[in-house]
Tab-separated table of C-alpha atoms in Angstrom:
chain	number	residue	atom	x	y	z
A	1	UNK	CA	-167.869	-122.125	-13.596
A	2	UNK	CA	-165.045	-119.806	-14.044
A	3	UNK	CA	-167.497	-116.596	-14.154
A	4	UNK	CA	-166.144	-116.332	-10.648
A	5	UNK	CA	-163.065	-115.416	-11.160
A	6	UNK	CA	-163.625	-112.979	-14.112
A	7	UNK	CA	-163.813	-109.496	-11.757
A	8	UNK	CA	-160.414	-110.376	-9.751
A	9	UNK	CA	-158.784	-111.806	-13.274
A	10	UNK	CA	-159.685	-108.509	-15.458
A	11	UNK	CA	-158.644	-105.884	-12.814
A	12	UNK	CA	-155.142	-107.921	-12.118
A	13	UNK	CA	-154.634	-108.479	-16.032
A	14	UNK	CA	-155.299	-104.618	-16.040
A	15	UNK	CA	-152.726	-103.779	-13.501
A	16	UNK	CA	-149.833	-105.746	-15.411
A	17	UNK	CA	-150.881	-103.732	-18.541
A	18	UNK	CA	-150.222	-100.862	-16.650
A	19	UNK	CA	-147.506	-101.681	-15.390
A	20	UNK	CA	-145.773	-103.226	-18.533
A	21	UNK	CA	-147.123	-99.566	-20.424
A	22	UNK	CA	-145.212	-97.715	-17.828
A	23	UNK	CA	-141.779	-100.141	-17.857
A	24	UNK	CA	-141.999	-99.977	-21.818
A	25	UNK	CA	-142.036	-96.049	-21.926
A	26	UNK	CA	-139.631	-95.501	-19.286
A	27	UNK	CA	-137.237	-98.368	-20.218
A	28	UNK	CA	-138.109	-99.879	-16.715
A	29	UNK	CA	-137.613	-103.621	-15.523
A	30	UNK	CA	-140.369	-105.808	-13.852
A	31	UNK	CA	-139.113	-107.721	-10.875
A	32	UNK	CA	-141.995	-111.178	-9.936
A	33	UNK	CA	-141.466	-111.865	-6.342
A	34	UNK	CA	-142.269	-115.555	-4.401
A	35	UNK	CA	-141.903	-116.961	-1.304
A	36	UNK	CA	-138.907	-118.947	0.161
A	37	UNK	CA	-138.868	-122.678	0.199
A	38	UNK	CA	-140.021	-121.982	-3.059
A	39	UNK	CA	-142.983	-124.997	-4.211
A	40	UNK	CA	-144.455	-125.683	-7.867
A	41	UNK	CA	-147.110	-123.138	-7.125
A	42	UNK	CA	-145.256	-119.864	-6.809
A	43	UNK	CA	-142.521	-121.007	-9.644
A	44	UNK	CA	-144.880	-121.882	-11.825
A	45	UNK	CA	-147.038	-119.199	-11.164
A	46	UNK	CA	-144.138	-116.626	-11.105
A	47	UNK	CA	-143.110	-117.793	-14.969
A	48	UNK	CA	-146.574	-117.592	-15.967
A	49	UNK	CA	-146.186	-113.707	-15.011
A	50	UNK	CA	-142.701	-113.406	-16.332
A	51	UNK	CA	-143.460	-114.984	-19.554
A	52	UNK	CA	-146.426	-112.674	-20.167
A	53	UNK	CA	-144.413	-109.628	-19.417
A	54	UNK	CA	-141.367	-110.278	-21.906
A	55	UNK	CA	-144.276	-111.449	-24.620
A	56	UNK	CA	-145.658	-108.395	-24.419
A	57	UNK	CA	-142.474	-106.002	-24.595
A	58	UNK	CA	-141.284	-105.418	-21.196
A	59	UNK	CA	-138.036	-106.707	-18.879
A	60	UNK	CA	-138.905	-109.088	-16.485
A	61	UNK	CA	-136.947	-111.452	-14.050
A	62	UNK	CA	-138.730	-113.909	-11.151
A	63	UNK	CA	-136.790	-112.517	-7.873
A	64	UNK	CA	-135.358	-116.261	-6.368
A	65	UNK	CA	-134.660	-116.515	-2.886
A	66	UNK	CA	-132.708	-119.926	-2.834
A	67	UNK	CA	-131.745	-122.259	-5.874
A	68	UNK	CA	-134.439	-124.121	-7.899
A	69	UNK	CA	-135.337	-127.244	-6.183
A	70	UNK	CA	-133.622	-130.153	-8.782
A	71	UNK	CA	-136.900	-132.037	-9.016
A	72	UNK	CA	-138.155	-128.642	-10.536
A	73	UNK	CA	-134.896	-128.577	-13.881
A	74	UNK	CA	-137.205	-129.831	-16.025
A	75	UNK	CA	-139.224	-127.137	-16.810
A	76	UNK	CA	-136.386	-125.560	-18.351
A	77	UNK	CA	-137.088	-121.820	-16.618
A	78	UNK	CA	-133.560	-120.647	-15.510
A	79	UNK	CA	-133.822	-117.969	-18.095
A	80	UNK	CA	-136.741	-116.336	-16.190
A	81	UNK	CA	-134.979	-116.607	-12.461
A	82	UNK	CA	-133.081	-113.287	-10.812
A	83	UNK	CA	-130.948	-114.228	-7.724
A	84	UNK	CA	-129.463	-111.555	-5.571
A	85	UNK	CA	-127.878	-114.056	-3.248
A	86	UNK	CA	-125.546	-115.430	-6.428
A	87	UNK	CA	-122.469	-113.977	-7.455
A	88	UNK	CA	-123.544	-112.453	-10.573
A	89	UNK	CA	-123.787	-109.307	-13.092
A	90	UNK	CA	-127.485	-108.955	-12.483
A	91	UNK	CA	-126.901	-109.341	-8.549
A	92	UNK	CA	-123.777	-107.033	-8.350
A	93	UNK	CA	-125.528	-104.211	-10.393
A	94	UNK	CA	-128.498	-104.547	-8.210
A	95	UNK	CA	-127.201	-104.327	-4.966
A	96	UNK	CA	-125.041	-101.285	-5.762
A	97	UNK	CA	-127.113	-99.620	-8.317
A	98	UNK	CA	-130.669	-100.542	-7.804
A	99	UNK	CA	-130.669	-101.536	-11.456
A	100	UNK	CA	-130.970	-104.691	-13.298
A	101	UNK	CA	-129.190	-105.462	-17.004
A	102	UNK	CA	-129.319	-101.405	-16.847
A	103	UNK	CA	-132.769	-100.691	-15.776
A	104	UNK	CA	-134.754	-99.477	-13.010
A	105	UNK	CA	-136.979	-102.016	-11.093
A	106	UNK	CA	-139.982	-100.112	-11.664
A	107	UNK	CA	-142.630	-102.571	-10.222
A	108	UNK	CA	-143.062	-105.597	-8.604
A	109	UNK	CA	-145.528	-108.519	-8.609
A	110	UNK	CA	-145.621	-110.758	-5.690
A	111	UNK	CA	-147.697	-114.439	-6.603
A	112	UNK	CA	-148.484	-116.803	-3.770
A	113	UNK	CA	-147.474	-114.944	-1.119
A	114	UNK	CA	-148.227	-110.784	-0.331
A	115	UNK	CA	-145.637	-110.686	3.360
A	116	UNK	CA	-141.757	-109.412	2.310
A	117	UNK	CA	-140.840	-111.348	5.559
A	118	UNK	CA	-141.810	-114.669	4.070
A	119	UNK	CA	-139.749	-113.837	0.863
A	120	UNK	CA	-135.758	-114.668	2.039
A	121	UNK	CA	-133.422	-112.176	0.873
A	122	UNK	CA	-135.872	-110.676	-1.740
A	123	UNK	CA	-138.369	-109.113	0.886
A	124	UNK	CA	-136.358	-106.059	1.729
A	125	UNK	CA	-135.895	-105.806	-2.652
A	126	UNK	CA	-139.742	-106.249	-2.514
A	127	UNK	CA	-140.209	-103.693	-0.211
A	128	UNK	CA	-138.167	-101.139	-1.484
A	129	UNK	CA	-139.936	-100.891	-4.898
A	130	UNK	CA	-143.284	-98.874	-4.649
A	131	UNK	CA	-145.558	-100.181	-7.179
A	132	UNK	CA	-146.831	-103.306	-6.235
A	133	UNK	CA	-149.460	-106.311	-7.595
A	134	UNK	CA	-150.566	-108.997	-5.584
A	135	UNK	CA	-151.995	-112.304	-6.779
A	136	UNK	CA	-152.256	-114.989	-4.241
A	137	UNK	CA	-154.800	-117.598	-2.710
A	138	UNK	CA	-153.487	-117.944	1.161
A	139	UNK	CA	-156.560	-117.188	3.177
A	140	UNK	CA	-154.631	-115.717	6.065
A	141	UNK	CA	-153.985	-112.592	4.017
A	142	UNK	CA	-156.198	-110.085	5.282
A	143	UNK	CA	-155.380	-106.601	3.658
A	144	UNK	CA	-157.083	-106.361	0.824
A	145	UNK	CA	-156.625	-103.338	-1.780
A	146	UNK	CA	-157.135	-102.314	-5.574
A	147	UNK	CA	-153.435	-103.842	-6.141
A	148	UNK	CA	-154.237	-107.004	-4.633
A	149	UNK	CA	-156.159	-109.920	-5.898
A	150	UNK	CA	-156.560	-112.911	-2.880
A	151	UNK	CA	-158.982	-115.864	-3.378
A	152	UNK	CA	-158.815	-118.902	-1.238
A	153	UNK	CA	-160.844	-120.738	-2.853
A	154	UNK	CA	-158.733	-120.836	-5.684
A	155	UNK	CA	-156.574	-124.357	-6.100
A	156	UNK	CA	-153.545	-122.140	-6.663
A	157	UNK	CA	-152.046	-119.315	-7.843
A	158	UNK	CA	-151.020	-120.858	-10.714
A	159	UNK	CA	-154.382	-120.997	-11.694
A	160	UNK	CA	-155.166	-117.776	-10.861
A	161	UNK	CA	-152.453	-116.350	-13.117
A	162	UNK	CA	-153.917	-118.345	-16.319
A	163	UNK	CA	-157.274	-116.690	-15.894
A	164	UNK	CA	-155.367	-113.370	-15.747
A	165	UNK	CA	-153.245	-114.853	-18.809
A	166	UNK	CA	-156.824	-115.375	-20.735
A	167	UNK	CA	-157.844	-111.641	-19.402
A	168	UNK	CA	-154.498	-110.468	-21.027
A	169	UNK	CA	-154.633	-111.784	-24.201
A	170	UNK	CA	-158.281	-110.636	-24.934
A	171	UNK	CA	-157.573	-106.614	-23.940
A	172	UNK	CA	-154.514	-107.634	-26.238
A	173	UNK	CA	-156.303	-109.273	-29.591
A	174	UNK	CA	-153.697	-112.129	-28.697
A	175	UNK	CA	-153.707	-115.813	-28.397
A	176	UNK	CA	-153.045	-117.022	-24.871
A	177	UNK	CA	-150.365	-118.966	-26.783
A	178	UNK	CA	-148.909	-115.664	-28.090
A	179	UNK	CA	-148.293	-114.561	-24.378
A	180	UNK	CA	-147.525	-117.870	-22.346
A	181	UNK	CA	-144.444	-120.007	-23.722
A	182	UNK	CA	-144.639	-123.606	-23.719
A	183	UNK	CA	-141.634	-123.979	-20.598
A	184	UNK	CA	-144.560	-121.011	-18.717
A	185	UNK	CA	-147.054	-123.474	-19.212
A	186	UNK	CA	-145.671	-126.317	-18.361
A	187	UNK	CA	-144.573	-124.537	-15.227
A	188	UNK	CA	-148.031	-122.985	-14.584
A	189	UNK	CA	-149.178	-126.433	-15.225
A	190	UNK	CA	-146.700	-127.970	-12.568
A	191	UNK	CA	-148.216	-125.185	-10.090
A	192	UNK	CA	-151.573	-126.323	-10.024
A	193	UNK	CA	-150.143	-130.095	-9.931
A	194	UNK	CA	-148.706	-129.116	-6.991
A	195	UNK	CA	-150.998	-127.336	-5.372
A	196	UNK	CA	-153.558	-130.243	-5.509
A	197	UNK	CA	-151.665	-133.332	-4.794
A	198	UNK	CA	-152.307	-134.393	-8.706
A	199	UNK	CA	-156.002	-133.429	-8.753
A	200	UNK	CA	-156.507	-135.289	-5.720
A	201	UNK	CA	-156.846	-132.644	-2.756
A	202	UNK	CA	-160.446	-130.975	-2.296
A	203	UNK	CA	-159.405	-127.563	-3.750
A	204	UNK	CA	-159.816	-129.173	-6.884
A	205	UNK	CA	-162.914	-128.230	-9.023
A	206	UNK	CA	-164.256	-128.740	-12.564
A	207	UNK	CA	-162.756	-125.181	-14.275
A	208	UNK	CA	-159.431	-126.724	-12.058
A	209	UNK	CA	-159.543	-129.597	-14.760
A	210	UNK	CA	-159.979	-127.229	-17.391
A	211	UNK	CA	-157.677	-125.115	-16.817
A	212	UNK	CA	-155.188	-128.045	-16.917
A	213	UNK	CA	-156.517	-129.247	-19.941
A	214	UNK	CA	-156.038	-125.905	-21.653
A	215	UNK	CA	-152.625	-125.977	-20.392
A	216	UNK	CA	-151.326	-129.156	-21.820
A	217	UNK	CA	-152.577	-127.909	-25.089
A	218	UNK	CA	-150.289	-125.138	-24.585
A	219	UNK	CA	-147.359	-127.039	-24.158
A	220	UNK	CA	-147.468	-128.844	-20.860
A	221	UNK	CA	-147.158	-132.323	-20.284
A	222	UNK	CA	-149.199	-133.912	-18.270
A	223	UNK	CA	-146.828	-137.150	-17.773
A	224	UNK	CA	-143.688	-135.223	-17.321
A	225	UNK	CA	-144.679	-132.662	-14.932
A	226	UNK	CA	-146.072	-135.341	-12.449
A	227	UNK	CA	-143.299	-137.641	-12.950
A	228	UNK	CA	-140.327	-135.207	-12.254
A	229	UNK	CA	-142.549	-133.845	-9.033
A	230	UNK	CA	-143.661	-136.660	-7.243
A	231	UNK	CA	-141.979	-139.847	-8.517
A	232	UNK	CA	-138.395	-139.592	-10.056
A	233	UNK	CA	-136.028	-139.857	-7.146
A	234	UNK	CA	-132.399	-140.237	-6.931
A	235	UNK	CA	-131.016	-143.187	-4.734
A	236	UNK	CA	-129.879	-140.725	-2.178
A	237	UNK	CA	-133.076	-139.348	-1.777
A	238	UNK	CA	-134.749	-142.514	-1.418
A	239	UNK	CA	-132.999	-143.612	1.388
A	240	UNK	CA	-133.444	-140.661	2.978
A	241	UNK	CA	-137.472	-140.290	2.555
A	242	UNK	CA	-136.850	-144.281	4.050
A	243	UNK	CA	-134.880	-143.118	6.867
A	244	UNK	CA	-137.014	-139.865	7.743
A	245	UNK	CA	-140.311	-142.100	7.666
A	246	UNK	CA	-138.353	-144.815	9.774
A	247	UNK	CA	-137.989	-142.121	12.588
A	248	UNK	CA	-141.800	-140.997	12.612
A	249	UNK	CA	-143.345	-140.756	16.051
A	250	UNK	CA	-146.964	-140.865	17.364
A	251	UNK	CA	-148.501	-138.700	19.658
A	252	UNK	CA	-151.958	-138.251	21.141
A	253	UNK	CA	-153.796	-141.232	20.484
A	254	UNK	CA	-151.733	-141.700	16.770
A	255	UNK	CA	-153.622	-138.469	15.369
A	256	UNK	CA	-150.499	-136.482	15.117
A	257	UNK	CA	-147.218	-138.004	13.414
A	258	UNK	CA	-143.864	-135.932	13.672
A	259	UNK	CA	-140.407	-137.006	11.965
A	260	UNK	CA	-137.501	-134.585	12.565
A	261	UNK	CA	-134.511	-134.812	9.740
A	262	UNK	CA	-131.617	-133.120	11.123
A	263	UNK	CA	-128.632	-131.471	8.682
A	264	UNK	CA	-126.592	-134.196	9.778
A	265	UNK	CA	-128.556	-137.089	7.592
A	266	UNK	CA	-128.381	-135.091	4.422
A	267	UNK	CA	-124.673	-134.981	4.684
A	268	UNK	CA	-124.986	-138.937	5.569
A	269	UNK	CA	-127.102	-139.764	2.745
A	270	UNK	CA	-126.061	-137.021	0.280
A	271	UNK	CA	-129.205	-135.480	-0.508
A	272	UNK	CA	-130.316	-132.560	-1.446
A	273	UNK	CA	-132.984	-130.360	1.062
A	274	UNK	CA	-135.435	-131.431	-1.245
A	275	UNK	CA	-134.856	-134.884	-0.572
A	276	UNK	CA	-137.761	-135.381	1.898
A	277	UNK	CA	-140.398	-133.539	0.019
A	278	UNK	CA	-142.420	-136.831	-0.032
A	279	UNK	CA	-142.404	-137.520	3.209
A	280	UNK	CA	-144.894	-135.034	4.868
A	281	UNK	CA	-147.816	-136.154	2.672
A	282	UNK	CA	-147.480	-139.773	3.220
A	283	UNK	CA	-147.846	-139.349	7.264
A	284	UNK	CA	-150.702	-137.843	6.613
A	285	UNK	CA	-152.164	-140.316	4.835
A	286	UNK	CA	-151.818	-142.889	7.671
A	287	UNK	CA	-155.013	-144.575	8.662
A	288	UNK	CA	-156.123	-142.771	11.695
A	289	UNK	CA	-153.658	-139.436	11.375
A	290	UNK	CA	-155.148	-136.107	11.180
A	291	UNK	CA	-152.074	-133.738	11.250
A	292	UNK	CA	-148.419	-134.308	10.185
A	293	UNK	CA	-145.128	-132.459	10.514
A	294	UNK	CA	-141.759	-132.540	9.178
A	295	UNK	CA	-139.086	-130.881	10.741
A	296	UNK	CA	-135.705	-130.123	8.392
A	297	UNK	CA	-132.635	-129.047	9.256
A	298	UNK	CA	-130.591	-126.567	6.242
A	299	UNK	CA	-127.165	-126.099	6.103
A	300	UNK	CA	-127.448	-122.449	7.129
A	301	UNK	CA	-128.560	-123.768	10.498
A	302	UNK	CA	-132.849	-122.507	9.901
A	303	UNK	CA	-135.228	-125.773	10.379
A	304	UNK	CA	-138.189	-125.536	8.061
A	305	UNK	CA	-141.335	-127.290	9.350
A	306	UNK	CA	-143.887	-129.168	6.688
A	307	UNK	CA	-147.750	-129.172	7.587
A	308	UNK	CA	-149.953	-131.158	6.349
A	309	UNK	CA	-153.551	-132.127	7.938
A	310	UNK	CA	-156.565	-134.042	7.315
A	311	UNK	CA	-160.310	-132.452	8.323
A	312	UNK	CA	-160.349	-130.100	11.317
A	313	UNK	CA	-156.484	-128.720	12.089
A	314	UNK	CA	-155.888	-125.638	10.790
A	315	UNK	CA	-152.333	-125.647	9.609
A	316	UNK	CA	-151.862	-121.966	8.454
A	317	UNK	CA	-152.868	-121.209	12.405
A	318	UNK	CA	-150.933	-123.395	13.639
A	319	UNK	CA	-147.623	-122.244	11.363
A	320	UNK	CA	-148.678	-118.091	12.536
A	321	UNK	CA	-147.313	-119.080	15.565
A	322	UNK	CA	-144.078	-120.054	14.510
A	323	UNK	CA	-143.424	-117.037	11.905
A	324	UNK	CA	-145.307	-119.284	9.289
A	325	UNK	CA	-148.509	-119.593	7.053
A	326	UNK	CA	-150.147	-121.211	4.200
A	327	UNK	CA	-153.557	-122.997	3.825
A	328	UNK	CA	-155.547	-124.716	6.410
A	329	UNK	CA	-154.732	-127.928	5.180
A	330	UNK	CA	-151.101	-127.047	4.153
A	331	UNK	CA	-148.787	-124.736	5.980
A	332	UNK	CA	-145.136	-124.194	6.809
A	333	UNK	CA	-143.009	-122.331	8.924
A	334	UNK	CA	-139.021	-121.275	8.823
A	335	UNK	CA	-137.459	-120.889	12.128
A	336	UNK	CA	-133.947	-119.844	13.381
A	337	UNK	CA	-131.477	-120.000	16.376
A	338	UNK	CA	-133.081	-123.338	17.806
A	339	UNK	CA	-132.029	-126.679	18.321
A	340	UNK	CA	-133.969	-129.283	15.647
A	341	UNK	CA	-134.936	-131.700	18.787
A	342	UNK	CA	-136.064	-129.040	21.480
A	343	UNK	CA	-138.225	-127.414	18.546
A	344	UNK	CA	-139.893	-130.924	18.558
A	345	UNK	CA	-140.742	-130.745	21.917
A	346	UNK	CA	-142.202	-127.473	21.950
A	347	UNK	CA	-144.258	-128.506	19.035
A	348	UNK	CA	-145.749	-131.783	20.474
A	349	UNK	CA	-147.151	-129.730	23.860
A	350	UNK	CA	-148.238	-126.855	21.637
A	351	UNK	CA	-150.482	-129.299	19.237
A	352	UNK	CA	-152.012	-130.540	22.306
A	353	UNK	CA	-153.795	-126.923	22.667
A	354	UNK	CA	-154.983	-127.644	18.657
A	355	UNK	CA	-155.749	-131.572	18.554
């Protein structure tokens, strides 16, 4: 069942090699790029790739765009994570040398996402460096190129990075366990956790189960992962999911449920951004509701909007228009310069056109 993904695997796990060849010779660096409001899928899938590179002899750092979501410490990754927005060594040197720990950024390998505009602060790094890989499954990416491997029928790029992990270690004569740490597996793992609601969302097929199976041989754990990512929650953050869901609102017939968390109620409850996560899910999985949105206010002032829908709405179409994307049962959009309640509004008449 995996045959399918063999031809986009190979030529991927062939433009790493390359890539790692080159950074080895020239004493380069390799710089893994994801999106912002960074999810379990492009972490995960991000330290699958960084662990990989450093196992096989090169410098590599996953370029962060915001801090590591806390229900995500677990996985014990901070080692692999870059951030130019931090006050740092590696971010000073960058910014005024182009150079990290010393070395040129030679290439760069985006996962789960391919647009620098949808990468925060990293998107103008990303596109400064001219040798790029892309591995991602969002079908609204439409260039396509020998660089660039996109399948959206994939459950996630995490998954899509252990087939090119598999690909790797056989043009190698290595294990798989020789090039993906236990903490990379575990965080690959947590990427394709996320990226199908715990095996539960339709994107999730037979070599899907495999591949998780494989993983938790290599060090993942099964239990843990979906514990930390869906469950464990911090009194602050519980009363804010209760608050958030307390303040949904129905619109057109009950098919479409909004809930809009201003900046003001994570101050009040003392939660993190991260604090809602559940939310978004569990509106849509209200008898009767076939699309739902969250709208959340950051401390920066940008509102991030959560999209989640049942059978027919197309959420990545739907989040295009606001500067978004995603899947077309998943989606999300970042927004600036607008007020939280009179984004709401626009929203509600502009589903009406999708409903």
């Amino acid at each position: 069942m995996r045959e399918r993904y063999k031809e986009g695997s190979a030529r991927s796990a062939g433009n790493i090699l390359s890539v790692i060849e080159k950074a080895r010779a020239a004493n380069e660096m390799i710089l893994i790029f994801l999106h912002r409001s960074v999810d379990g899928d492009c972490v995960g899938s991000a330290s699958g790739i960084c662990s990989m590179i450093r196992s096989l002899g090169a410098d590599a750092y996953v370029a962060m765009p915001e801090a590591l979501p806390e229900n995500m410490k677990f996985l014990g990754i901070d080692d692999f994570f870059f951030h130019p927005a931090a006050e740092s060594d590696l971010s000073d040197e960058y910014s005024s040398s182009g150079t990290i720990a010393g070395k040129k950024v030679g290439a760069a390998i985006a996962t789960d996402i391919s647009e620098p505009s949808r990468m925060g602060i990293c998107g103008e790094i990303f596109d400064s460096i001219e040798n790029r890989i892309v591995i991602d499954h969002h079908a609204s990416v439409t260039a396509r190129s020998d660089n660039m491997w996109i399948d959206p029928d994939a459950s996630s790029a995490s998954e899509m990075v252990f087939y090119v992990a598999e690909q790797i270690a056989a043009m190698t004569g290595k294990e798989i366990k020789d090039i993906l740490a236990p903490n990379a597996a575990k965080a690959v793992l947590a990427g394709i956790v996320t990226d199908t609601g715990r095996f539960t969302f339709k994107n999730t097929r037979p070599e899907t189960l495999e591949t998780a199976g494989l993983l938790i041989e290599l060090g993942g754990d099964i239990s843990e992962v979906c514990y930390n990512l869906f469950d464990r929650k911090t009194k602050q953050k519980f009363l804010l999911s209760a608050k958030a869901r307390s303040e949904v609102r129905f619109y057109y017939g009950d098919k479409f449920a909004l809930t809009v968390v201003p900046y003001s109620q994570f101050v009040e409850y003392n939660a993190g951004p991260d604090g809602i996560d559940d939310v978004v899910s569990a509106m849509r999985d209200i008898d009767g509701v076939e699309l739902a949105i969250v709208l959340r206010e950051l401390e920066n002032g940008e509102i991030r909007g959560n999209i989640r829908s049942q059978d027919y709405f197309d959420c990545s179409k739907f989040a295009e228009g606001f500067g978004g994307g995603g899947h077309v049962r998943a989606a999300g959009f970042t927004v600036r310069n607008v007020n939280i309640y009179e984004l709401a509004e626009d929203i509600v008449e502009k589903v009406r056109e999708f409903i």
